[in-house]
PDB file of C-alpha atoms in Angstrom:
ATOM      1  CA  MET A  93       8.937 -20.897 109.430  1.00 94.00           C
ATOM      2  CA  LEU A  94       9.261 -17.201 108.665  1.00 97.00           C
ATOM      3  CA  THR A  95       5.797 -16.435 110.038  1.00 97.00           C
ATOM      4  CA  THR A  96       2.952 -18.307 111.684  1.00 97.00           C
ATOM      5  CA  LEU A  97      -0.447 -19.480 110.529  1.00 98.00           C
ATOM      6  CA  GLU A  98      -1.994 -17.157 113.114  1.00 98.00           C
ATOM      7  CA  ASN A  99      -0.114 -14.149 111.714  1.00 98.00           C
ATOM      8  CA  LEU A 100      -1.205 -15.080 108.187  1.00 98.00           C
ATOM      9  CA  LYS A 101      -4.847 -15.417 109.227  1.00 97.00           C
ATOM     10  CA  THR A 102      -4.712 -12.052 110.986  1.00 97.00           C
ATOM     11  CA  TYR A 103      -3.115 -10.469 107.900  1.00 97.00           C
ATOM     12  CA  LEU A 104      -5.827 -11.933 105.648  1.00 96.00           C
ATOM     13  CA  GLY A 105      -8.620 -11.097 108.091  1.00 96.00           C
ATOM     14  CA  ILE A 106      -9.643 -14.746 108.531  1.00 96.00           C
ATOM     15  CA  THR A 107     -11.069 -15.575 111.948  1.00 96.00           C
ATOM     16  CA  ASP A 108     -12.231 -19.199 111.659  1.00 96.00           C
ATOM     17  CA  GLN A 109     -10.435 -22.487 111.032  1.00 96.00           C
ATOM     18  CA  SER A 110     -12.263 -23.460 107.838  1.00 95.00           C
ATOM     19  CA  GLU A 111      -9.263 -22.722 105.597  1.00 95.00           C
ATOM     20  CA  ASP A 112      -6.412 -23.699 107.938  1.00 97.00           C
ATOM     21  CA  ALA A 113      -5.304 -26.682 105.821  1.00 97.00           C
ATOM     22  CA  LYS A 114      -5.189 -24.593 102.633  1.00 95.00           C
ATOM     23  CA  LEU A 115      -3.446 -21.686 104.365  1.00 97.00           C
ATOM     24  CA  THR A 116      -0.886 -24.032 105.921  1.00 97.00           C
ATOM     25  CA  LYS A 117       0.040 -25.377 102.454  1.00 96.00           C
ATOM     26  CA  ILE A 118       0.265 -21.840 101.078  1.00 96.00           C
ATOM     27  CA  LEU A 119       2.438 -20.774 104.020  1.00 97.00           C
ATOM     28  CA  GLU A 120       4.768 -23.760 103.594  1.00 97.00           C
ATOM     29  CA  SER A 121       5.102 -23.034  99.861  1.00 95.00           C
ATOM     30  CA  ALA A 122       5.799 -19.342 100.413  1.00 96.00           C
ATOM     31  CA  ASP A 123       8.336 -20.173 103.139  1.00 97.00           C
ATOM     32  CA  ARG A 124      10.166 -22.585 100.792  1.00 96.00           C
ATOM     33  CA  PHE A 125      10.039 -20.090  97.929  1.00 95.00           C
ATOM     34  CA  VAL A 126      11.579 -17.306 100.029  1.00 97.00           C
ATOM     35  CA  LYS A 127      14.323 -19.550 101.435  1.00 97.00           C
ATOM     36  CA  ASN A 128      15.188 -20.909  97.979  1.00 95.00           C
ATOM     37  CA  TYR A 129      15.103 -17.472  96.377  1.00 95.00           C
ATOM     38  CA  CYS A 130      17.302 -15.964  99.083  1.00 96.00           C
ATOM     39  CA  ARG A 131      19.532 -19.078  99.376  1.00 95.00           C
ATOM     40  CA  ARG A 132      19.373 -19.139 103.161  1.00 95.00           C
ATOM     41  CA  ASN A 133      17.297 -20.370 106.128  1.00 95.00           C
ATOM     42  CA  PHE A 134      17.031 -17.177 108.212  1.00 97.00           C
ATOM     43  CA  GLU A 135      16.124 -18.972 111.479  1.00 95.00           C
ATOM     44  CA  TYR A 136      18.600 -18.861 114.343  1.00 97.00           C
ATOM     45  CA  GLY A 137      20.512 -22.077 114.936  1.00 97.00           C
ATOM     46  CA  ALA A 138      23.802 -23.959 114.811  1.00 98.00           C
ATOM     47  CA  TYR A 139      25.233 -24.271 111.304  1.00 98.00           C
ATOM     48  CA  ASP A 140      28.093 -26.213 109.744  1.00 97.00           C
ATOM     49  CA  GLU A 141      28.771 -24.613 106.384  1.00 96.00           C
ATOM     50  CA  LEU A 142      31.314 -25.378 103.695  1.00 97.00           C
ATOM     51  CA  VAL A 143      32.889 -22.017 102.887  1.00 97.00           C
ATOM     52  CA  TYR A 144      35.407 -21.077 100.211  1.00 96.00           C
ATOM     53  CA  PHE A 145      38.126 -18.785 101.537  1.00 97.00           C
ATOM     54  CA  TYR A 146      40.350 -16.642  99.350  1.00 97.00           C
ATOM     55  CA  LYS A 147      43.440 -15.218 101.023  1.00 97.00           C
ATOM     56  CA  GLY A 148      41.765 -15.551 104.404  1.00 97.00           C
ATOM     57  CA  LEU A 149      38.348 -14.112 103.477  1.00 97.00           C
ATOM     58  CA  GLY A 150      35.115 -16.129 103.345  1.00 96.00           C
ATOM     59  CA  PHE A 151      31.365 -15.590 103.585  1.00 95.00           C
ATOM     60  CA  VAL A 152      28.727 -17.501 105.561  1.00 96.00           C
ATOM     61  CA  LYS A 153      25.013 -17.475 104.679  1.00 94.00           C
ATOM     62  CA  GLU A 154      23.150 -17.334 107.966  1.00 96.00           C
ATOM     63  CA  THR A 155      23.636 -13.813 109.199  1.00 95.00           C
ATOM     64  CA  PRO A 156      23.618 -12.215 111.630  1.00 96.00           C
ATOM     65  CA  VAL A 157      26.388 -14.362 113.102  1.00 97.00           C
ATOM     66  CA  GLU A 158      26.317 -14.670 116.868  1.00 96.00           C
ATOM     67  CA  SER A 159      29.531 -16.650 117.287  1.00 96.00           C
ATOM     68  CA  ILE A 160      31.962 -18.786 115.337  1.00 97.00           C
ATOM     69  CA  GLN A 161      32.862 -22.043 117.012  1.00 97.00           C
ATOM     70  CA  THR A 162      35.482 -23.485 114.647  1.00 97.00           C
ATOM     71  CA  VAL A 163      36.912 -23.155 111.169  1.00 98.00           C
ATOM     72  CA  GLU A 164      38.467 -26.397 109.978  1.00 98.00           C
ATOM     73  CA  THR A 165      40.030 -27.279 106.631  1.00 97.00           C
ATOM     74  CA  LEU A 166      38.880 -30.411 104.849  1.00 96.00           C
ATOM     75  CA  GLU A 167      42.170 -31.966 105.963  1.00 96.00           C
ATOM     76  CA  GLY A 168      41.287 -31.326 109.622  1.00 95.00           C
ATOM     77  CA  ASN A 169      43.501 -28.314 110.321  1.00 97.00           C
ATOM     78  CA  THR A 170      42.029 -25.635 112.582  1.00 97.00           C
ATOM     79  CA  LEU A 171      42.162 -22.055 111.319  1.00 97.00           C
ATOM     80  CA  ASN A 172      42.027 -18.975 113.538  1.00 97.00           C
ATOM     81  CA  VAL A 173      39.379 -16.317 113.078  1.00 96.00           C
ATOM     82  CA  TYR A 174      40.644 -12.749 113.180  1.00 96.00           C
ATOM     83  CA  LYS A 175      37.153 -11.183 112.982  1.00 96.00           C
ATOM     84  CA  GLU A 176      33.629 -11.599 111.631  1.00 94.00           C
ATOM     85  CA  ASP A 177      31.621  -8.701 110.268  1.00 95.00           C
ATOM     86  CA  GLY A 178      28.235  -9.124 108.594  1.00 91.00           C
ATOM     87  CA  GLY A 179      28.932 -12.710 107.582  1.00 93.00           C
ATOM     88  CA  ILE A 180      32.411 -11.919 106.255  1.00 95.00           C
ATOM     89  CA  ILE A 181      34.993 -14.020 108.059  1.00 97.00           C
ATOM     90  CA  THR A 182      38.592 -12.865 108.127  1.00 97.00           C
ATOM     91  CA  LEU A 183      41.104 -15.491 109.154  1.00 97.00           C
ATOM     92  CA  GLN A 184      44.482 -14.817 110.755  1.00 97.00           C
ATOM     93  CA  GLU A 185      45.964 -17.069 108.092  1.00 95.00           C
ATOM     94  CA  LYS A 186      45.908 -16.137 104.383  1.00 96.00           C
ATOM     95  CA  PHE A 187      44.244 -19.479 103.649  1.00 97.00           C
ATOM     96  CA  THR A 188      42.795 -20.173 100.201  1.00 97.00           C
ATOM     97  CA  GLY A 189      40.517 -23.195  99.875  1.00 97.00           C
ATOM     98  CA  ARG A 190      37.437 -24.738 101.413  1.00 97.00           C
ATOM     99  CA  ALA A 191      36.821 -25.120 105.127  1.00 98.00           C
ATOM    100  CA  ILE A 192      33.925 -26.086 107.371  1.00 98.00           C
ATOM    101  CA  VAL A 193      32.729 -23.164 109.494  1.00 98.00           C
ATOM    102  CA  SER A 194      30.734 -24.123 112.582  1.00 98.00           C
ATOM    103  CA  TYR A 195      28.798 -21.171 113.927  1.00 98.00           C
ATOM    104  CA  PHE A 196      25.619 -19.876 115.508  1.00 98.00           C
ATOM    105  CA  GLY A 197      23.704 -17.488 113.311  1.00 97.00           C
ATOM    106  CA  GLY A 198      20.425 -16.428 111.793  1.00 97.00           C
ATOM    107  CA  TYR A 199      17.622 -14.332 113.177  1.00 97.00           C
ATOM    108  CA  LYS A 200      16.238 -14.976 116.652  1.00 96.00           C
ATOM    109  CA  GLU A 201      13.336 -12.787 115.530  1.00 96.00           C
ATOM    110  CA  ILE A 202      12.483 -12.564 111.832  1.00 97.00           C
ATOM    111  CA  PRO A 203      12.728  -8.937 110.577  1.00 97.00           C
ATOM    112  CA  GLY A 204       9.359  -7.272 110.033  1.00 97.00           C
ATOM    113  CA  ASP A 205       9.919  -6.485 106.353  1.00 97.00           C
ATOM    114  CA  LEU A 206      10.877 -10.100 105.623  1.00 98.00           C
ATOM    115  CA  GLU A 207       7.771 -11.387 107.410  1.00 98.00           C
ATOM    116  CA  LEU A 208       5.669  -8.887 105.453  1.00 97.00           C
ATOM    117  CA  ALA A 209       7.140 -10.206 102.188  1.00 97.00           C
ATOM    118  CA  VAL A 210       6.118 -13.746 103.177  1.00 97.00           C
ATOM    119  CA  LEU A 211       2.630 -12.572 104.133  1.00 97.00           C
ATOM    120  CA  ARG A 212       2.250 -10.695 100.830  1.00 95.00           C
ATOM    121  CA  LEU A 213       3.394 -13.762  98.908  1.00 94.00           C
ATOM    122  CA  CYS A 214       0.859 -15.906 100.792  1.00 95.00           C
ATOM    123  CA  GLU A 215      -1.843 -13.346 100.069  1.00 93.00           C
ATOM    124  CA  TYR A 216      -0.986 -13.523  96.386  1.00 90.00           C
ATOM    125  CA  PHE A 217      -1.130 -17.332  96.372  1.00 89.00           C
ATOM    126  CA  TYR A 218      -4.414 -17.211  98.277  1.00 91.00           C
ATOM    127  CA  LEU A 219      -6.111 -14.662  96.023  1.00 86.00           C
ATOM    128  CA  LYS A 220      -4.651 -15.884  92.732  1.00 77.00           C
ATOM    129  CA  PRO A 221      -4.717 -19.684  92.950  1.00 56.00           C
ATOM    130  CA  GLU A 222      -4.234 -20.083  89.190  1.00 58.00           C
ATOM    131  CA  GLY A 223      -0.528 -19.528  89.820  1.00 50.00           C
ATOM    132  CA  ILE A 224       2.206 -17.072  89.138  1.00 47.00           C
ATOM    133  CA  THR A 225       3.033 -15.846  85.665  1.00 51.00           C
ATOM    134  CA  MET A 226       6.584 -14.842  84.872  1.00 49.00           C
ATOM    135  CA  ARG A 227       8.009 -12.444  82.360  1.00 49.00           C
ATOM    136  CA  ASP A 228      11.507 -11.266  81.605  1.00 42.00           C
ATOM    137  CA  ILE A 229      12.374  -7.658  82.184  1.00 41.00           C
ATOM    138  CA  PRO A 230      15.343  -5.831  80.613  1.00 46.00           C
ATOM    139  CA  ALA A 231      17.582  -6.034  83.697  1.00 47.00           C
ATOM    140  CA  GLY A 232      17.553  -9.833  83.372  1.00 45.00           C
ATOM    141  CA  ARG A 233      15.509 -10.265  86.524  1.00 48.00           C
ATOM    142  CA  LEU A 234      12.235 -12.142  86.721  1.00 45.00           C
ATOM    143  CA  GLN A 235       9.163 -10.355  87.980  1.00 45.00           C
ATOM    144  CA  PHE A 236       6.239 -12.380  89.282  1.00 50.00           C
ATOM    145  CA  GLY A 237       2.925 -10.791  88.388  1.00 58.00           C
ATOM    146  CA  ASP A 238       2.412  -7.826  90.701  1.00 70.00           C
ATOM    147  CA  LEU A 239       4.906  -8.920  93.358  1.00 84.00           C
ATOM    148  CA  SER A 240       7.759  -6.557  92.564  1.00 87.00           C
ATOM    149  CA  ASP A 241       7.456  -5.095  96.090  1.00 90.00           C
ATOM    150  CA  VAL A 242       7.971  -8.573  97.575  1.00 93.00           C
ATOM    151  CA  LEU A 243      11.020  -9.234  95.398  1.00 93.00           C
ATOM    152  CA  SER A 244      12.576  -5.874  96.290  1.00 94.00           C
ATOM    153  CA  ILE A 245      12.341  -6.822  99.976  1.00 95.00           C
ATOM    154  CA  LEU A 246      13.720 -10.311  99.343  1.00 96.00           C
ATOM    155  CA  ASP A 247      16.593  -8.944  97.261  1.00 95.00           C
ATOM    156  CA  LYS A 248      17.930  -7.224 100.407  1.00 95.00           C
ATOM    157  CA  TYR A 249      18.282 -10.638 102.071  1.00 95.00           C
ATOM    158  CA  ARG A 250      19.339 -12.662  99.021  1.00 94.00           C
ATOM    159  CA  ARG A 251      22.765 -14.273  99.038  1.00 88.00           C
ATOM    160  CA  VAL A 252      24.494 -13.853  95.716  1.00 78.00           C
ATOM    161  CA  ARG A 253      26.736 -16.623  94.475  1.00 69.00           C
ATOM    162  CA  ILE A 254      30.246 -15.505  93.646  1.00 62.00           C
TER     163      ILE A 254
END
């Protein structure tokens, strides 16, 4: 989870347990929304990710990357990592194709702005239970009610598909 029930209750100024079940559901929904929107998990852990490499360059989702264990082609050949920088993996070989990257990555501590975005989203769900209304805006991006500040934070962490 990107934040805790206790942090959410503190943020909302709730001191008793009377709404814990409701807040837990809201928190789980907001957590799923953020992870789906950003196309990543965020939490630190071991990951095995199928990555497309083009001429030795590939991108993993769960940054920051602590260490890369192996890069293996689908045929079982091991590839050598030259360097990793911000989730961009450069191989020693000019390999083009898909490979499984085993690595440790993600945040050991969730960044404050990301946690704030989750808390704001929960607050919105809590105060406006009728749901979120969507509208198109000229840039082709969806804006959810009055949550443009949340989306601008999330956009910094969003993984774009290439």
